[in-house]
Structures are given as C-alpha cells and as structure tokens.
Coordinates of C-alpha atoms in Angstrom, one line a residue:
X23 CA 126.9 110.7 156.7
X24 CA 126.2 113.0 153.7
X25 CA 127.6 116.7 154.9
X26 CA 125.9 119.8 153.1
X27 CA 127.9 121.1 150.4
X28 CA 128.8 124.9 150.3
X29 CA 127.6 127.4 148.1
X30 CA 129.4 129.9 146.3
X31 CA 129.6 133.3 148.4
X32 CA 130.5 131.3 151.7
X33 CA 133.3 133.1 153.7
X34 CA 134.9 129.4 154.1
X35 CA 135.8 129.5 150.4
X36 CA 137.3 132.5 150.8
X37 CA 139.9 131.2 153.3
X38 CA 143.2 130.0 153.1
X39 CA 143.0 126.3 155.1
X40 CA 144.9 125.8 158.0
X41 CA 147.5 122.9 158.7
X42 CA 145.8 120.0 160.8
X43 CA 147.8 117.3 162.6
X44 CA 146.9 113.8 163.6
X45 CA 144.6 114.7 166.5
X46 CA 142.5 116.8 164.7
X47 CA 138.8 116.2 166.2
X48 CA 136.8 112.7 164.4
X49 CA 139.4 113.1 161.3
X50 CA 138.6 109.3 161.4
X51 CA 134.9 109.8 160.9
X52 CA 135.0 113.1 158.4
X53 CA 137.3 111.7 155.7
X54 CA 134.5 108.6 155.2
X55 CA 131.8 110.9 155.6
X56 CA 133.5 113.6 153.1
X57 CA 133.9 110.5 150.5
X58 CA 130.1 109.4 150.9
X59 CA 129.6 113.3 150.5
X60 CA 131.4 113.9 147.4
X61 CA 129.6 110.2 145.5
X62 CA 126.5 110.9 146.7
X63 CA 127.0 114.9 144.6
X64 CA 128.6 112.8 141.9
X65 CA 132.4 114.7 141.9
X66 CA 135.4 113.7 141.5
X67 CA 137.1 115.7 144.0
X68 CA 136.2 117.3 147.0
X69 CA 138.1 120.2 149.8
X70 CA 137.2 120.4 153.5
X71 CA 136.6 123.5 152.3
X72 CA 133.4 123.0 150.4
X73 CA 131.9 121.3 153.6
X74 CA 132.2 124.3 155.8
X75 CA 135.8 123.2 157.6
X76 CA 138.9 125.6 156.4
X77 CA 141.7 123.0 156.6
X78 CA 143.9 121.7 154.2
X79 CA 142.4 118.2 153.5
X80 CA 141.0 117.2 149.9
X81 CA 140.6 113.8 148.3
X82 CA 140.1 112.8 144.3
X83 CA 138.6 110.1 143.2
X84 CA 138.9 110.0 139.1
X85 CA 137.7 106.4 138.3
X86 CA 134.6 108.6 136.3
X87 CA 136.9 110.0 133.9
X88 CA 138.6 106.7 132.9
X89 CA 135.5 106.0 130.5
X90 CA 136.7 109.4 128.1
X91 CA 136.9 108.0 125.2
X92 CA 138.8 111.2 124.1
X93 CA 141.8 110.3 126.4
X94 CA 144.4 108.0 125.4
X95 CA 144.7 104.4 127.3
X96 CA 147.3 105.1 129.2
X97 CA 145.4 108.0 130.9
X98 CA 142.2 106.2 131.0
X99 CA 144.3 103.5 133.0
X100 CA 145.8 106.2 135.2
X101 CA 142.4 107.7 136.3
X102 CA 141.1 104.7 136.6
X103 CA 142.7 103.3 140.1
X104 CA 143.1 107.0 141.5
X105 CA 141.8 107.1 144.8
X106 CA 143.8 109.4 147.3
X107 CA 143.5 111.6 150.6
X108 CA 145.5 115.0 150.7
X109 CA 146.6 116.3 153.7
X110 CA 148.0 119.5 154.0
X111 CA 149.3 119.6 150.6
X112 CA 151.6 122.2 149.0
X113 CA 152.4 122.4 145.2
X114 CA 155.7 122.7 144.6
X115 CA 155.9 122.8 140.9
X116 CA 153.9 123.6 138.0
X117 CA 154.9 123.4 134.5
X118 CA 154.5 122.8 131.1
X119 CA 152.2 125.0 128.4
X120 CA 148.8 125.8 129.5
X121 CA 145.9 124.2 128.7
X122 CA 141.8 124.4 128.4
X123 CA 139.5 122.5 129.8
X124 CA 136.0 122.3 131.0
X125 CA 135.2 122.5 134.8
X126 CA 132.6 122.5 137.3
X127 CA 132.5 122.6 141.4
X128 CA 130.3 121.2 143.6
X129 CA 129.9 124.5 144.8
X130 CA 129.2 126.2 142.1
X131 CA 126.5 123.9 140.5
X132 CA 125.2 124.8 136.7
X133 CA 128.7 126.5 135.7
X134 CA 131.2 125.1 133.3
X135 CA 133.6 127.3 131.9
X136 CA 137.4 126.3 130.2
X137 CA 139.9 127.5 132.9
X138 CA 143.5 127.3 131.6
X139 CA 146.0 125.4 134.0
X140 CA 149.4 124.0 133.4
X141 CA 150.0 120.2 132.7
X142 CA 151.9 118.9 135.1
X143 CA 151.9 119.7 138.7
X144 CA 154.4 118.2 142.0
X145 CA 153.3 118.2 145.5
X146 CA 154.1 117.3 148.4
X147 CA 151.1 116.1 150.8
X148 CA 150.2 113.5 153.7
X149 CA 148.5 110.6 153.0
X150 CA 145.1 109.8 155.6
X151 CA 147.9 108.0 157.9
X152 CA 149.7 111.0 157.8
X153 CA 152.5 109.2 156.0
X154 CA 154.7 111.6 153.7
X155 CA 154.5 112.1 149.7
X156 CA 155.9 114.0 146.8
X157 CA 154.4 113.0 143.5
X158 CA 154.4 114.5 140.3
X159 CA 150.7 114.4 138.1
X160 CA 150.3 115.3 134.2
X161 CA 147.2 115.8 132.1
X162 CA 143.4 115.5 133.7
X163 CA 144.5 114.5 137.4
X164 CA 146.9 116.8 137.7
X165 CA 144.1 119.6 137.0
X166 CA 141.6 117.4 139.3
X167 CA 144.0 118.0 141.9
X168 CA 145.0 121.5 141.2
X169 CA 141.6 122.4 140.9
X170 CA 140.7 120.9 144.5
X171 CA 144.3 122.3 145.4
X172 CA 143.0 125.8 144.6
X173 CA 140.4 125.1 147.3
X174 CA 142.2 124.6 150.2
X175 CA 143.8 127.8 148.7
X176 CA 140.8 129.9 149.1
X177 CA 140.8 130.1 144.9
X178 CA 137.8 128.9 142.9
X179 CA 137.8 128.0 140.0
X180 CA 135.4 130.9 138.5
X181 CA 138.5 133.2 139.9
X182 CA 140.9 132.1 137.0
X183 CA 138.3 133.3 134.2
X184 CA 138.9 136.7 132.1
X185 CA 136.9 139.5 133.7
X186 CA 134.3 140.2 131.0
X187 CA 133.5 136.1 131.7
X188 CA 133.1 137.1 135.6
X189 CA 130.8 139.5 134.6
X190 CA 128.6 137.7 132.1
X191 CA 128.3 134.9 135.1
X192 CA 128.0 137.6 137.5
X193 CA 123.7 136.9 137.7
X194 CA 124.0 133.3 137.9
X195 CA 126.6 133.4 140.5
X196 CA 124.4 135.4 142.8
X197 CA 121.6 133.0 142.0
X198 CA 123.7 130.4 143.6
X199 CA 124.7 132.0 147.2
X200 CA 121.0 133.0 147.7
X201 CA 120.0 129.0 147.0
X202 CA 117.8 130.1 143.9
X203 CA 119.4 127.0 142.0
X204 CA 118.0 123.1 142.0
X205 CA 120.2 120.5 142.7
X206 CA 119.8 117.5 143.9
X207 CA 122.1 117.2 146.6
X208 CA 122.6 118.7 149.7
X209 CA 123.7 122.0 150.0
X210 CA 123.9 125.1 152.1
X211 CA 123.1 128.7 151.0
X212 CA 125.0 131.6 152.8
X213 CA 122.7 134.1 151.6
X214 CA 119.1 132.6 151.7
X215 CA 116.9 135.0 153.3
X216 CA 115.7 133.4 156.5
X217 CA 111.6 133.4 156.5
X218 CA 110.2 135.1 159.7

C-alpha cells in the first residue's frame, strides 16, 4: 500500500525517532508498504519519518544511481545491488574531507541544493530480521544513508545549508507545508488550510 509522504513543516520531522523492537505493531506489513512507497515517489531512500511514524527505521535502495556515468565502475557496481533495511541505526564514525553534492527529499519536493557531508560513514544498525551490523560506506551511499540517517535524526537536509541559502529558500519552503506544490505522488500537507 502506497503511505502519504510528509511535507516539510510536519512536527514528525522534527523528532528524534524512537528505538522499536521486534514486536513493533504490522512491522511485517510497513517495511513492504514503505518500499512500494518510496518506488512509487521515485527515491532512493526513505525514513519512517517521512511517513508520519517517528521511529528509527529507513531503507536505501541505490540501484538508480548505478547508471551515473560520472561515477567510476566500481561505484556504479556498488550501488547497483544495494538494497538494505535499517533498523535503529546509529553512526558511529564519520570521516574523511567534506564533500558537495546535489540532494533532494521526498519531502521537500522541487529543492536541490549541494549539502556538504563527509565521505565515509560506519554504523551500526539491525537488519529487517533484527540481526546485528556494523558496516562502513564511502562515496554516494554513504551520503544516501547519511542523508536518510539525518531523518531518523530529526535533521533535514535543507538544515545543513548556510543561512543566507535558508533564507533565499525560505518562500518555497513555506509553499511546500501549505501543499501549494504539484507532485505527483502522494503526500500530506501539515499546514493546508482546511475548507469549511
């Protein structure tokens, strides 16, 4: 089932995500319905988050990217077969110089900007069996992650952009939480002014 994605100026993005254990309430049915969610919007990633649930579950799925002709084969091969679940995830390390790139959110549709992030990232996390990781990730999925990560986090990713940016996108932002925006998936507004 495809949830409703949530706009920018929800409370829920705003929240740091709680722990969840194995018994938390149709896990089995929101992870399958978060992946239909997040193909059907056409990301890459996708927090609990961003479908109105503050808990510490994201997944990634970076097969899109491996067609970048700008990234070497070895990274195109990398992002091709990445599929994962995160569950309760913490990073642990990040390192390495700063970088640029390009991002969007699903919940924060129309906005790109270059957000600076570090290279390589280690976290620990459960897997959808609730089996235990720690993994280490370089280059464009360690940002997909990090970027979902930030989620989960209550951090978007409009939050890590110099203050005069902020401003400028200040308008647009707005726009956004009151549902003045087309796109073509589903979303839900918190500040839509309810007809009466």
């Amino acid at each position: 089932m495809i949830l409703p994605i949530v706009a920018y100026g929800d409370p829920v993005l705003r929240k740091v995500a709680t722990d969840i254990t194995k018994d938390y309430p149709k896990l089995d049915t929101l992870i399958p319905n978060m992946w239909e969610t997040m193909y059907n919007a056409h990301g890459v990633g996708l927090a609990a988050p961003q479908v109105g649930l503050p808990i510490r579950l994201f997944m990634v799925d970076t097969s899109p990217f491996s067609d970048d002709e700008d990234l070497s084969k070895e990274e195109q091969e990398q992002l091709k077969g990445f599929k994962k679940v995160f569950i309760n995830a913490k990073i642990e390390e990040e390192s390495g110089t700063e970088w640029d790139f390009n991002e969007g959110c699903l919940s924060i549709p129309d906005i790109r900007e270059d957000v600076k992030r570090k290279p390589e990232v280690t976290l620990s996390y459960l897997d959808e069996n609730f089996e235990p990781h720690k993994e280490t990730y370089n280059g464009l999925l360690a940002r997909v992650i990090q970027h979902e990560y930030d989620h989960i986090e209550g951090v978007l990713f409009t939050d890590k952009l110099s203050s005069l940016k902020k401003r400028l996108l200040k308008n647009r932002l707005d726009k956004i939480s009151k549902g003045k925006i087309s796109v073509d998936y589903k979303m839900r507004f918190p500040n839509i002014k309810k007809a009466r």
